[in-house]
PDB file of C-alpha atoms in Angstrom:
ATOM      1  CA  UNK S   1     138.318  48.151 158.593  1.00  0.00           C
ATOM      2  CA  UNK S   2     141.681  49.990 159.261  1.00  0.00           C
ATOM      3  CA  UNK S   3     144.781  48.311 160.384  1.00  0.00           C
ATOM      4  CA  UNK S   4     147.717  49.842 162.084  1.00  0.00           C
ATOM      5  CA  UNK S   5     151.092  47.997 162.744  1.00  0.00           C
ATOM      6  CA  UNK S   6     153.325  49.948 165.078  1.00  0.00           C
ATOM      7  CA  UNK S   7     156.763  48.628 165.071  1.00  0.00           C
ATOM      8  CA  UNK S   8     157.706  47.089 168.536  1.00  0.00           C
ATOM      9  CA  UNK S   9     154.764  48.845 170.109  1.00  0.00           C
ATOM     10  CA  UNK S  10     153.787  45.979 172.591  1.00  0.00           C
ATOM     11  CA  UNK S  11     157.471  46.034 173.886  1.00  0.00           C
ATOM     12  CA  UNK S  12     157.697  49.703 174.124  1.00  0.00           C
ATOM     13  CA  UNK S  13     154.831  50.338 176.612  1.00  0.00           C
ATOM     14  CA  UNK S  14     156.546  52.408 179.793  1.00  0.00           C
ATOM     15  CA  UNK S  15     155.408  51.100 183.205  1.00  0.00           C
ATOM     16  CA  UNK S  16     154.963  54.436 184.906  1.00  0.00           C
ATOM     17  CA  UNK S  17     152.616  55.558 182.076  1.00  0.00           C
ATOM     18  CA  UNK S  18     150.560  52.364 182.429  1.00  0.00           C
ATOM     19  CA  UNK S  19     150.129  52.954 186.055  1.00  0.00           C
ATOM     20  CA  UNK S  20     149.144  56.620 185.691  1.00  0.00           C
ATOM     21  CA  UNK S  21     146.612  55.581 182.868  1.00  0.00           C
ATOM     22  CA  UNK S  22     145.079  53.082 185.154  1.00  0.00           C
ATOM     23  CA  UNK S  23     144.622  55.815 187.839  1.00  0.00           C
ATOM     24  CA  UNK S  24     143.262  58.213 185.193  1.00  0.00           C
ATOM     25  CA  UNK S  25     140.878  55.744 184.208  1.00  0.00           C
ATOM     26  CA  UNK S  26     139.348  54.982 187.597  1.00  0.00           C
ATOM     27  CA  UNK S  27     141.199  51.759 188.621  1.00  0.00           C
ATOM     28  CA  UNK S  28     140.717  51.235 192.251  1.00  0.00           C
ATOM     29  CA  UNK S  29     143.865  51.804 194.415  1.00  0.00           C
ATOM     30  CA  UNK S  30     144.473  48.311 195.525  1.00  0.00           C
ATOM     31  CA  UNK S  31     144.154  46.934 192.103  1.00  0.00           C
ATOM     32  CA  UNK S  32     146.255  49.641 190.615  1.00  0.00           C
ATOM     33  CA  UNK S  33     149.054  48.937 193.228  1.00  0.00           C
ATOM     34  CA  UNK S  34     148.923  45.254 192.422  1.00  0.00           C
ATOM     35  CA  UNK S  35     149.377  45.756 188.788  1.00  0.00           C
ATOM     36  CA  UNK S  36     152.261  48.141 189.503  1.00  0.00           C
ATOM     37  CA  UNK S  37     153.883  45.638 191.550  1.00  0.00           C
ATOM     38  CA  UNK S  38     153.466  42.936 188.646  1.00  0.00           C
ATOM     39  CA  UNK S  39     155.134  45.399 186.197  1.00  0.00           C
ATOM     40  CA  UNK S  40     158.014  46.378 188.683  1.00  0.00           C
ATOM     41  CA  UNK S  41     161.305  44.600 188.940  1.00  0.00           C
ATOM     42  CA  UNK S  42     160.843  42.809 185.394  1.00  0.00           C
ATOM     43  CA  UNK S  43     164.016  41.312 183.556  1.00  0.00           C
ATOM     44  CA  UNK S  44     164.280  39.805 179.937  1.00  0.00           C
ATOM     45  CA  UNK S  45     166.501  36.894 179.387  1.00  0.00           C
ATOM     46  CA  UNK S  46     167.610  36.122 175.987  1.00  0.00           C
ATOM     47  CA  UNK S  47     170.531  33.849 174.856  1.00  0.00           C
ATOM     48  CA  UNK S  48     171.654  33.655 178.620  1.00  0.00           C
ATOM     49  CA  UNK S  49     171.819  37.317 179.042  1.00  0.00           C
ATOM     50  CA  UNK S  50     169.522  38.878 181.725  1.00  0.00           C
ATOM     51  CA  UNK S  51     168.560  42.506 181.647  1.00  0.00           C
ATOM     52  CA  UNK S  52     166.362  44.412 183.645  1.00  0.00           C
ATOM     53  CA  UNK S  53     163.279  46.372 181.950  1.00  0.00           C
ATOM     54  CA  UNK S  54     160.934  49.002 182.596  1.00  0.00           C
ATOM     55  CA  UNK S  55     159.074  48.695 179.407  1.00  0.00           C
ATOM     56  CA  UNK S  56     156.829  46.313 177.453  1.00  0.00           C
ATOM     57  CA  UNK S  57     153.488  44.879 178.256  1.00  0.00           C
ATOM     58  CA  UNK S  58     153.936  41.565 179.778  1.00  0.00           C
ATOM     59  CA  UNK S  59     153.522  38.882 176.859  1.00  0.00           C
ATOM     60  CA  UNK S  60     151.929  35.617 177.695  1.00  0.00           C
ATOM     61  CA  UNK S  61     149.897  37.042 180.454  1.00  0.00           C
ATOM     62  CA  UNK S  62     146.127  37.966 180.535  1.00  0.00           C
ATOM     63  CA  UNK S  63     146.747  41.480 181.648  1.00  0.00           C
ATOM     64  CA  UNK S  64     149.207  42.378 178.588  1.00  0.00           C
ATOM     65  CA  UNK S  65     146.690  42.968 176.068  1.00  0.00           C
ATOM     66  CA  UNK S  66     144.292  44.744 178.411  1.00  0.00           C
ATOM     67  CA  UNK S  67     147.153  47.064 179.426  1.00  0.00           C
ATOM     68  CA  UNK S  68     147.921  47.565 175.636  1.00  0.00           C
ATOM     69  CA  UNK S  69     144.318  48.449 174.859  1.00  0.00           C
ATOM     70  CA  UNK S  70     144.393  51.105 177.444  1.00  0.00           C
ATOM     71  CA  UNK S  71     147.189  52.547 175.925  1.00  0.00           C
ATOM     72  CA  UNK S  72     145.916  52.391 172.353  1.00  0.00           C
ATOM     73  CA  UNK S  73     142.712  54.024 173.817  1.00  0.00           C
ATOM     74  CA  UNK S  74     144.525  56.981 175.228  1.00  0.00           C
ATOM     75  CA  UNK S  75     146.549  57.507 172.095  1.00  0.00           C
ATOM     76  CA  UNK S  76     143.529  57.440 169.942  1.00  0.00           C
ATOM     77  CA  UNK S  77     141.779  59.901 172.106  1.00  0.00           C
ATOM     78  CA  UNK S  78     144.820  62.112 172.158  1.00  0.00           C
ATOM     79  CA  UNK S  79     144.684  61.973 168.362  1.00  0.00           C
ATOM     80  CA  UNK S  80     141.060  63.018 168.307  1.00  0.00           C
ATOM     81  CA  UNK S  81     141.881  66.178 170.445  1.00  0.00           C
ATOM     82  CA  UNK S  82     144.926  66.976 168.091  1.00  0.00           C
ATOM     83  CA  UNK S  83     142.662  66.604 164.984  1.00  0.00           C
ATOM     84  CA  UNK S  84     139.941  69.010 166.545  1.00  0.00           C
ATOM     85  CA  UNK S  85     142.832  71.427 167.229  1.00  0.00           C
ATOM     86  CA  UNK S  86     144.120  71.383 163.890  1.00  0.00           C
ATOM     87  CA  UNK S  87     140.527  71.726 162.397  1.00  0.00           C
ATOM     88  CA  UNK S  88     139.963  74.795 164.689  1.00  0.00           C
ATOM     89  CA  UNK S  89     143.097  76.254 163.599  1.00  0.00           C
ATOM     90  CA  UNK S  90     142.350  75.759 160.090  1.00  0.00           C
ATOM     91  CA  UNK S  91     139.098  77.447 160.292  1.00  0.00           C
ATOM     92  CA  UNK S  92     140.432  80.374 162.115  1.00  0.00           C
ATOM     93  CA  UNK S  93     143.226  80.960 159.531  1.00  0.00           C
ATOM     94  CA  UNK S  94     140.883  80.358 156.657  1.00  0.00           C
ATOM     95  CA  UNK S  95     138.767  83.502 157.778  1.00  0.00           C
ATOM     96  CA  UNK S  96     142.055  85.600 157.865  1.00  0.00           C
ATOM     97  CA  UNK S  97     143.390  84.376 154.637  1.00  0.00           C
ATOM     98  CA  UNK S  98     140.017  84.784 152.934  1.00  0.00           C
ATOM     99  CA  UNK S  99     139.304  88.394 154.348  1.00  0.00           C
ATOM    100  CA  UNK S 100     139.155  91.684 152.309  1.00  0.00           C
ATOM    101  CA  UNK S 101     142.587  93.531 152.910  1.00  0.00           C
ATOM    102  CA  UNK S 102     142.008  96.751 154.858  1.00  0.00           C
ATOM    103  CA  UNK S 103     144.362  99.331 156.359  1.00  0.00           C
ATOM    104  CA  UNK S 104     147.214  97.986 158.666  1.00  0.00           C
ATOM    105  CA  UNK S 105     146.047  97.678 162.389  1.00  0.00           C
ATOM    106  CA  UNK S 106     146.182 101.015 164.268  1.00  0.00           C
ATOM    107  CA  UNK S 107     146.973 102.797 160.993  1.00  0.00           C
ATOM    108  CA  UNK S 108     145.663 104.279 157.714  1.00  0.00           C
ATOM    109  CA  UNK S 109     146.631 103.317 154.102  1.00  0.00           C
TER     110      UNK S 109
END
């Protein structure tokens, strides 16, 4: 089992990115618009001070954890693609480094 604790992650989800992720993952238009409306014009009140926000998965709602899982899935898939690129770059550079030296390109010794 692997555990990952991302500081303040649940509160950092950006609404426009969530809406884009929903669309990219095949969320029907009406449902996507309803979720976008749910995420819009939110505010947070703490110690009597209210501040508008465009970030954070709504905590206490049934939808919040689902949206967070969607973000994490996208993040993990992006990491897999990055690892594949790193591996391919390593394989290409390994052949260059390990090759037998020869004359410079376009020239002779």
